[in-house]
Amino acid sequence: MTASPTLIALDAVSYAYPHGPLVLHDVHLQVRRGSAMALLGANGSGKSTLMKLMAGALQPRSGQVLIDAIPATYNRSGRTRARSLIQLVLQEPDDQIFGVSVRADVSYGPTNQGLSEKEIAARVDWAMERAEITDLAERVPQQLSYGQRKRVSLAGALAMRPQVLLLDEPTAGLDPAGAAQLVHTLALLRQEGTAIVLSTHDVDLAYAFADTAVVLHDGGVRTGACGEIMTDAALMERARLELPWAPLVSRALGRTVLRAVDVAAPPQTSE
Ligand SMILES: Nc1ncnc2c1ncn2[C@@H]1O[C@H](COP(=O)(O)OP(=O)(O)O)[C@@H](O)[C@H]1O
Ligand SMILES: [Mg+2]
């Protein structure tokens, strides 16, 4: 079996904001096609910064970011290339929504790519359907709820048909039903082959959704399978994170508790 191609690779990446201390130090990371990754860390640990580096939106102080095996460049053409492969959904939808209507907003990216009207319409319809905002197409974004605006910003990213979707705290501020709806959407996108990277404080969401966990602390990252990294109590404590409940319950029961993403069909009862 050959491994899926690497779409984003960070090689010894360090970053500091102008006149600031190092936020990230010597980070190595790979995002493969169709994978699901969760970035976990306390407030200020560098999750949003890491996402912007992965998106090719921030230039590392040292080290290199490879996007689909080509070193990222930070001029106009480099950023255009990055955006055609990778889309970052910011935590605050209002930082990303500019259109006078939902449809206009979602159309913005593909229109700037110079696609035909027909292709733009097809992408926008698909993106709105995936984000479950088709019925909001003609609405004014500013008049929508926070959760609806979050879905508009997701649709705007999807309309670019990215191979990697980065979502910064996608469930922050959503109610449980809204969060569940989003996870369902992300699972569907992943089935269709999109690699998903999300940052979150919600360790249970991360454990349920992702294969790979990236724990940020002290400017560094620890990366590995969720089942390995997120059950490392000492690491999670150092990173000021709770332990997810599912592996704790599994251990207590002496058997594996299925993760939401693994449950394509209803779980078989063991009785
Ligand atoms: N635009 C900025 N200018 C200067 N410092 C920043 C900026 N954005 C974030 N930082 C600092 O970088 C560190 C990491 O922030 P951030 O990536 O936002 O962390 P997180 O998303 O995990 O909360 C923090 O110390 C924060 O204060
Ligand atoms: Mg953040």
mmCIF file of C-alpha atoms and ligand atoms in Angstrom:
data_model
loop_
_atom_site.group_PDB
_atom_site.id
_atom_site.type_symbol
_atom_site.label_atom_id
_atom_site.label_comp_id
_atom_site.label_asym_id
_atom_site.label_seq_id
_atom_site.Cartn_x
_atom_site.Cartn_y
_atom_site.Cartn_z
ATOM 1 C CA MET A 1 0.000 0.000 0.000
ATOM 2 C CA THR A 2 1.426 3.382 -0.913
ATOM 3 C CA ALA A 3 0.952 6.276 1.493
ATOM 4 C CA SER A 4 -1.321 9.116 0.410
ATOM 5 C CA PRO A 5 0.512 12.081 -1.039
ATOM 6 C CA THR A 6 1.602 14.814 1.351
ATOM 7 C CA LEU A 7 -0.273 18.028 0.598
ATOM 8 C CA ILE A 8 1.289 20.204 3.287
ATOM 9 C CA ALA A 9 4.672 19.639 4.915
ATOM 10 C CA LEU A 10 6.242 21.850 7.561
ATOM 11 C CA ASP A 11 9.947 21.272 7.816
ATOM 12 C CA ALA A 12 11.686 22.736 10.890
ATOM 13 C CA VAL A 13 9.339 25.726 10.887
ATOM 14 C CA SER A 14 9.793 28.477 13.464
ATOM 15 C CA TYR A 15 7.729 31.615 13.738
ATOM 16 C CA ALA A 16 7.721 34.870 15.700
ATOM 17 C CA TYR A 17 5.489 37.891 15.141
ATOM 18 C CA PRO A 18 7.397 41.118 14.467
ATOM 19 C CA HIS A 19 9.218 42.223 17.629
ATOM 20 C CA GLY A 20 7.721 39.255 19.499
ATOM 21 C CA PRO A 21 9.151 36.070 20.994
ATOM 22 C CA LEU A 22 9.169 32.752 19.154
ATOM 23 C CA VAL A 23 5.625 31.384 19.057
ATOM 24 C CA LEU A 24 6.504 28.128 17.297
ATOM 25 C CA HIS A 25 9.852 26.428 17.272
ATOM 26 C CA ASP A 26 11.180 23.716 14.956
ATOM 27 C CA VAL A 27 7.797 22.316 13.944
ATOM 28 C CA HIS A 28 7.635 19.282 11.679
ATOM 29 C CA LEU A 29 4.227 18.287 10.373
ATOM 30 C CA GLN A 30 2.615 16.596 7.386
ATOM 31 C CA VAL A 31 -0.928 16.662 6.110
ATOM 32 C CA ARG A 32 -1.786 13.813 3.771
ATOM 33 C CA ARG A 33 -4.592 13.617 1.279
ATOM 34 C CA GLY A 34 -7.869 12.655 2.897
ATOM 35 C CA SER A 35 -6.519 12.731 6.460
ATOM 36 C CA ALA A 36 -8.150 14.258 9.541
ATOM 37 C CA MET A 37 -5.972 16.130 12.022
ATOM 38 C CA ALA A 38 -6.750 18.020 15.219
ATOM 39 C CA LEU A 39 -4.535 20.787 16.593
ATOM 40 C CA LEU A 40 -4.888 20.947 20.360
ATOM 41 C CA GLY A 41 -3.465 23.418 22.823
ATOM 42 C CA ALA A 42 -4.291 26.010 25.433
ATOM 43 C CA ASN A 43 -5.142 29.591 24.531
ATOM 44 C CA GLY A 44 -2.104 31.316 23.124
ATOM 45 C CA SER A 45 -0.257 28.058 22.389
ATOM 46 C CA GLY A 46 -0.050 28.935 18.698
ATOM 47 C CA LYS A 47 -2.887 27.002 17.040
ATOM 48 C CA SER A 48 -4.086 29.897 14.888
ATOM 49 C CA THR A 49 -0.533 30.836 13.993
ATOM 50 C CA LEU A 50 0.221 27.256 12.975
ATOM 51 C CA MET A 51 -2.890 27.179 10.769
ATOM 52 C CA LYS A 52 -1.833 30.362 8.983
ATOM 53 C CA LEU A 53 1.607 28.863 8.391
ATOM 54 C CA MET A 54 0.014 25.677 7.036
ATOM 55 C CA ALA A 55 -2.178 27.762 4.729
ATOM 56 C CA GLY A 56 0.848 29.576 3.324
ATOM 57 C CA ALA A 57 -0.548 32.848 4.681
ATOM 58 C CA LEU A 58 2.323 33.527 7.105
ATOM 59 C CA GLN A 59 5.959 33.146 6.159
ATOM 60 C CA PRO A 60 8.118 31.208 8.646
ATOM 61 C CA ARG A 61 11.089 32.902 10.275
ATOM 62 C CA SER A 62 13.078 29.790 9.482
ATOM 63 C CA GLY A 63 12.348 26.389 8.018
ATOM 64 C CA GLN A 64 10.148 25.676 5.054
ATOM 65 C CA VAL A 65 6.542 24.973 4.133
ATOM 66 C CA LEU A 66 5.949 22.685 1.162
ATOM 67 C CA ILE A 67 2.570 22.835 -0.507
ATOM 68 C CA ASP A 68 1.907 19.803 -2.689
ATOM 69 C CA ALA A 69 5.676 19.165 -2.706
ATOM 70 C CA ILE A 70 6.616 22.670 -3.885
ATOM 71 C CA PRO A 71 8.108 25.237 -1.469
ATOM 72 C CA ALA A 72 5.533 27.893 -0.595
ATOM 73 C CA THR A 73 6.262 31.391 -1.815
ATOM 74 C CA TYR A 74 4.782 34.487 -0.297
ATOM 75 C CA ASN A 75 4.239 36.690 -3.315
ATOM 76 C CA ARG A 76 0.930 37.075 -5.103
ATOM 77 C CA SER A 77 1.296 34.004 -7.324
ATOM 78 C CA GLY A 78 2.462 31.854 -4.412
ATOM 79 C CA ARG A 79 -0.519 32.857 -2.298
ATOM 80 C CA THR A 80 -2.887 32.251 -5.207
ATOM 81 C CA ARG A 81 -1.470 28.766 -5.655
ATOM 82 C CA ALA A 82 -1.764 28.056 -1.931
ATOM 83 C CA ARG A 83 -5.378 29.249 -1.870
ATOM 84 C CA SER A 84 -6.297 27.010 -4.792
ATOM 85 C CA LEU A 85 -5.226 23.958 -2.758
ATOM 86 C CA ILE A 86 -5.747 24.998 0.851
ATOM 87 C CA GLN A 87 -8.553 26.994 2.405
ATOM 88 C CA LEU A 88 -8.486 28.358 5.941
ATOM 89 C CA VAL A 89 -11.780 29.047 7.705
ATOM 90 C CA LEU A 90 -11.065 31.651 10.382
ATOM 91 C CA GLN A 91 -12.544 31.398 13.847
ATOM 92 C CA GLU A 92 -14.562 34.594 13.457
ATOM 93 C CA PRO A 93 -16.846 34.454 10.415
ATOM 94 C CA ASP A 94 -17.054 38.244 10.303
ATOM 95 C CA ASP A 95 -13.336 38.374 9.458
ATOM 96 C CA GLN A 96 -14.155 36.440 6.290
ATOM 97 C CA ILE A 97 -17.612 37.478 5.082
ATOM 98 C CA PHE A 98 -17.829 40.490 2.770
ATOM 99 C CA GLY A 99 -20.616 39.764 0.297
ATOM 100 C CA VAL A 100 -23.906 41.654 0.232
ATOM 101 C CA SER A 101 -25.746 38.333 0.012
ATOM 102 C CA VAL A 102 -24.798 34.820 1.017
ATOM 103 C CA ARG A 103 -24.589 33.751 -2.620
ATOM 104 C CA ALA A 104 -22.408 36.749 -3.502
ATOM 105 C CA ASP A 105 -20.107 35.967 -0.610
ATOM 106 C CA VAL A 106 -19.732 32.289 -1.461
ATOM 107 C CA SER A 107 -19.145 33.221 -5.141
ATOM 108 C CA TYR A 108 -16.270 35.547 -4.316
ATOM 109 C CA GLY A 109 -13.398 33.014 -4.421
ATOM 110 C CA PRO A 110 -14.348 31.115 -7.589
ATOM 111 C CA THR A 111 -15.184 34.394 -9.376
ATOM 112 C CA ASN A 112 -11.653 35.621 -8.658
ATOM 113 C CA GLN A 113 -10.258 32.429 -10.147
ATOM 114 C CA GLY A 114 -11.662 33.441 -13.504
ATOM 115 C CA LEU A 115 -13.911 30.383 -13.899
ATOM 116 C CA SER A 116 -16.867 30.266 -16.269
ATOM 117 C CA GLU A 117 -20.275 31.398 -14.992
ATOM 118 C CA LYS A 118 -21.500 27.836 -15.213
ATOM 119 C CA GLU A 119 -18.592 26.441 -13.202
ATOM 120 C CA ILE A 120 -18.940 29.207 -10.599
ATOM 121 C CA ALA A 121 -22.661 28.482 -10.195
ATOM 122 C CA ALA A 122 -22.030 24.735 -9.884
ATOM 123 C CA ARG A 123 -19.374 25.220 -7.212
ATOM 124 C CA VAL A 124 -21.424 27.732 -5.263
ATOM 125 C CA ASP A 125 -24.502 25.511 -5.300
ATOM 126 C CA TRP A 126 -22.436 22.535 -4.155
ATOM 127 C CA ALA A 127 -20.689 24.517 -1.406
ATOM 128 C CA MET A 128 -23.964 25.927 -0.080
ATOM 129 C CA GLU A 129 -25.495 22.460 -0.099
ATOM 130 C CA ARG A 130 -22.559 20.972 1.811
ATOM 131 C CA ALA A 131 -22.683 23.799 4.361
ATOM 132 C CA GLU A 132 -26.481 23.449 4.550
ATOM 133 C CA ILE A 133 -27.183 27.082 3.724
ATOM 134 C CA THR A 134 -28.955 26.699 0.357
ATOM 135 C CA ASP A 135 -32.104 28.228 1.847
ATOM 136 C CA LEU A 136 -30.097 31.262 2.988
ATOM 137 C CA ALA A 137 -28.659 32.065 -0.461
ATOM 138 C CA GLU A 138 -30.388 35.408 -0.921
ATOM 139 C CA ARG A 139 -30.081 36.573 2.690
ATOM 140 C CA VAL A 140 -27.857 39.387 3.947
ATOM 141 C CA PRO A 141 -25.024 37.721 5.899
ATOM 142 C CA GLN A 142 -24.987 40.377 8.641
ATOM 143 C CA GLN A 143 -28.575 39.474 9.507
ATOM 144 C CA LEU A 144 -27.840 35.795 10.091
ATOM 145 C CA SER A 145 -27.093 34.083 13.397
ATOM 146 C CA TYR A 146 -23.503 33.406 14.437
ATOM 147 C CA GLY A 147 -23.825 29.712 13.599
ATOM 148 C CA GLN A 148 -25.309 30.517 10.194
ATOM 149 C CA ARG A 149 -22.490 32.985 9.495
ATOM 150 C CA LYS A 150 -19.974 30.292 10.419
ATOM 151 C CA ARG A 151 -21.566 28.055 7.803
ATOM 152 C CA VAL A 152 -21.421 30.861 5.227
ATOM 153 C CA SER A 153 -17.681 31.225 5.800
ATOM 154 C CA LEU A 154 -17.301 27.448 5.475
ATOM 155 C CA ALA A 155 -19.215 27.521 2.180
ATOM 156 C CA GLY A 156 -16.951 30.317 0.928
ATOM 157 C CA ALA A 157 -13.935 28.096 1.567
ATOM 158 C CA LEU A 158 -15.574 25.020 0.026
ATOM 159 C CA ALA A 159 -16.431 26.895 -3.160
ATOM 160 C CA MET A 160 -12.685 26.941 -3.846
ATOM 161 C CA ARG A 161 -12.792 23.113 -3.856
ATOM 162 C CA PRO A 162 -9.721 22.852 -1.628
ATOM 163 C CA GLN A 163 -7.783 19.635 -1.161
ATOM 164 C CA VAL A 164 -7.090 20.693 2.412
ATOM 165 C CA LEU A 165 -9.626 22.461 4.593
ATOM 166 C CA LEU A 166 -8.215 24.145 7.711
ATOM 167 C CA LEU A 167 -10.777 25.197 10.316
ATOM 168 C CA ASP A 168 -9.806 27.358 13.273
ATOM 169 C CA GLU A 169 -12.030 26.502 16.262
ATOM 170 C CA PRO A 170 -14.956 25.581 14.010
ATOM 171 C CA THR A 171 -17.294 24.609 16.857
ATOM 172 C CA ALA A 172 -16.472 27.510 19.196
ATOM 173 C CA GLY A 173 -19.680 29.426 19.873
ATOM 174 C CA LEU A 174 -21.939 26.747 18.347
ATOM 175 C CA ASP A 175 -24.611 24.933 20.321
ATOM 176 C CA PRO A 176 -24.297 21.117 20.567
ATOM 177 C CA ALA A 177 -26.651 20.533 17.629
ATOM 178 C CA GLY A 178 -24.709 23.027 15.507
ATOM 179 C CA ALA A 179 -21.430 21.363 16.443
ATOM 180 C CA ALA A 180 -22.829 17.908 15.595
ATOM 181 C CA GLN A 181 -24.096 19.196 12.245
ATOM 182 C CA LEU A 182 -20.640 20.564 11.464
ATOM 183 C CA VAL A 183 -18.892 17.319 12.389
ATOM 184 C CA HIS A 184 -21.291 15.461 10.108
ATOM 185 C CA THR A 185 -20.447 17.856 7.251
ATOM 186 C CA LEU A 186 -16.716 17.472 7.842
ATOM 187 C CA ALA A 187 -16.987 13.681 7.923
ATOM 188 C CA LEU A 188 -18.807 13.781 4.580
ATOM 189 C CA LEU A 189 -16.177 16.073 3.043
ATOM 190 C CA ARG A 190 -13.497 13.761 4.264
ATOM 191 C CA GLN A 191 -15.202 10.753 2.697
ATOM 192 C CA GLU A 192 -15.106 12.712 -0.545
ATOM 193 C CA GLY A 193 -11.325 13.005 -0.180
ATOM 194 C CA THR A 194 -10.752 16.408 1.411
ATOM 195 C CA ALA A 195 -8.081 16.506 4.112
ATOM 196 C CA ILE A 196 -9.423 18.225 7.226
ATOM 197 C CA VAL A 197 -7.380 20.004 9.885
ATOM 198 C CA LEU A 198 -9.195 21.621 12.771
ATOM 199 C CA SER A 199 -8.046 23.403 15.900
ATOM 200 C CA THR A 200 -10.098 23.029 19.024
ATOM 201 C CA HIS A 201 -10.122 22.999 22.795
ATOM 202 C CA ASP A 202 -12.665 20.221 22.636
ATOM 203 C CA VAL A 203 -10.677 17.049 23.176
ATOM 204 C CA ASP A 204 -13.744 14.836 22.786
ATOM 205 C CA LEU A 205 -14.546 16.350 19.420
ATOM 206 C CA ALA A 206 -10.910 15.931 18.371
ATOM 207 C CA TYR A 207 -10.805 12.331 19.534
ATOM 208 C CA ALA A 208 -14.070 11.506 17.797
ATOM 209 C CA PHE A 209 -13.173 13.145 14.520
ATOM 210 C CA ALA A 210 -9.436 13.065 13.907
ATOM 211 C CA ASP A 211 -6.884 10.346 13.189
ATOM 212 C CA THR A 212 -3.891 12.449 14.045
ATOM 213 C CA ALA A 213 -3.524 14.744 17.030
ATOM 214 C CA VAL A 214 -1.038 17.589 17.205
ATOM 215 C CA VAL A 215 -0.537 18.882 20.740
ATOM 216 C CA LEU A 216 1.066 22.310 21.013
ATOM 217 C CA HIS A 217 2.939 23.387 24.103
ATOM 218 C CA ASP A 218 5.983 25.489 24.859
ATOM 219 C CA GLY A 219 6.304 26.400 21.195
ATOM 220 C CA GLY A 220 6.721 22.782 20.106
ATOM 221 C CA VAL A 221 4.365 20.100 18.834
ATOM 222 C CA ARG A 222 3.863 16.413 19.581
ATOM 223 C CA THR A 223 2.181 14.564 16.751
ATOM 224 C CA GLY A 224 0.783 11.058 16.591
ATOM 225 C CA ALA A 225 -2.292 8.892 16.432
ATOM 226 C CA CYS A 226 -5.113 10.286 18.601
ATOM 227 C CA GLY A 227 -5.253 7.064 20.592
ATOM 228 C CA GLU A 228 -1.593 7.410 21.501
ATOM 229 C CA ILE A 229 -1.115 11.160 21.965
ATOM 230 C CA MET A 230 -4.411 12.007 23.627
ATOM 231 C CA THR A 231 -4.116 9.254 26.216
ATOM 232 C CA ASP A 232 -0.685 10.486 27.309
ATOM 233 C CA ALA A 233 -1.854 12.034 30.577
ATOM 234 C CA ALA A 234 1.459 13.742 31.334
ATOM 235 C CA LEU A 235 1.624 15.352 27.889
ATOM 236 C CA MET A 236 -2.003 16.459 27.993
ATOM 237 C CA GLU A 237 -1.496 17.982 31.429
ATOM 238 C CA ARG A 238 1.636 19.823 30.330
ATOM 239 C CA ALA A 239 -0.416 21.231 27.443
ATOM 240 C CA ARG A 240 -3.209 22.172 29.879
ATOM 241 C CA LEU A 241 -5.718 19.871 28.166
ATOM 242 C CA GLU A 242 -8.319 17.521 29.587
ATOM 243 C CA LEU A 243 -8.252 13.842 28.659
ATOM 244 C CA PRO A 244 -10.975 12.774 26.209
ATOM 245 C CA TRP A 245 -13.667 10.644 27.816
ATOM 246 C CA ALA A 246 -13.854 7.833 25.232
ATOM 247 C CA PRO A 247 -10.467 6.171 25.943
ATOM 248 C CA LEU A 248 -11.044 6.595 29.693
ATOM 249 C CA VAL A 249 -14.395 4.832 29.411
ATOM 250 C CA SER A 250 -12.886 2.173 27.127
ATOM 251 C CA ARG A 251 -10.221 1.439 29.672
ATOM 252 C CA ALA A 252 -12.761 1.261 32.473
ATOM 253 C CA LEU A 253 -14.968 -1.103 30.436
ATOM 254 C CA GLY A 254 -12.055 -3.133 29.153
ATOM 255 C CA ARG A 255 -13.097 -2.743 25.541
ATOM 256 C CA THR A 256 -12.933 -0.163 22.791
ATOM 257 C CA VAL A 257 -15.578 2.526 22.675
ATOM 258 C CA LEU A 258 -16.282 3.262 19.039
ATOM 259 C CA ARG A 259 -15.468 6.708 17.788
ATOM 260 C CA ALA A 260 -18.145 8.666 15.927
ATOM 261 C CA VAL A 261 -16.183 8.583 12.668
ATOM 262 C CA ASP A 262 -15.771 4.822 12.804
ATOM 263 C CA VAL A 263 -19.485 4.243 13.079
ATOM 264 C CA ALA A 264 -20.455 4.089 9.418
ATOM 265 C CA ALA A 265 -23.065 1.515 10.346
ATOM 266 C CA PRO A 266 -24.646 1.236 13.801
ATOM 267 C CA PRO A 267 -22.256 -0.485 16.218
ATOM 268 C CA GLN A 268 -22.822 -4.197 16.684
ATOM 269 C CA THR A 269 -23.835 -5.120 20.158
ATOM 270 C CA SER A 270 -21.440 -7.484 21.851
ATOM 271 C CA GLU A 271 -24.195 -9.322 23.745
HETATM 272 N N1 LIG B 1 -0.979 39.337 15.158
HETATM 273 C C1 LIG B 1 -0.224 39.055 16.229
HETATM 274 N N2 LIG B 1 0.794 39.877 16.616
HETATM 275 C C2 LIG B 1 1.566 39.577 17.679
HETATM 276 N N3 LIG B 1 1.404 38.481 18.442
HETATM 277 C C3 LIG B 1 0.431 37.637 18.124
HETATM 278 C C4 LIG B 1 -0.439 37.866 17.009
HETATM 279 N N4 LIG B 1 -1.325 36.845 16.924
HETATM 280 C C5 LIG B 1 -1.020 36.020 17.947
HETATM 281 N N5 LIG B 1 0.029 36.477 18.666
HETATM 282 C C6 LIG B 1 0.656 35.816 19.823
HETATM 283 O O1 LIG B 1 1.135 34.548 19.402
HETATM 284 C C7 LIG B 1 0.881 33.558 20.389
HETATM 285 C C8 LIG B 1 0.054 32.434 19.768
HETATM 286 O O2 LIG B 1 -1.233 32.946 19.431
HETATM 287 P P1 LIG B 1 -2.306 32.106 18.626
HETATM 288 O O3 LIG B 1 -1.646 31.478 17.465
HETATM 289 O O4 LIG B 1 -3.444 33.022 18.369
HETATM 290 O O5 LIG B 1 -2.681 30.979 19.701
HETATM 291 P P2 LIG B 1 -4.020 30.116 19.852
HETATM 292 O O6 LIG B 1 -4.726 30.145 18.537
HETATM 293 O O7 LIG B 1 -3.543 28.751 20.234
HETATM 294 O O8 LIG B 1 -4.818 30.749 20.940
HETATM 295 C C9 LIG B 1 0.213 34.279 21.545
HETATM 296 O O9 LIG B 1 1.201 34.602 22.497
HETATM 297 C C10 LIG B 1 -0.357 35.521 20.913
HETATM 298 O O10 LIG B 1 -0.410 36.569 21.847
HETATM 299 MG MG MG B 2 -6.596 30.723 18.024
#
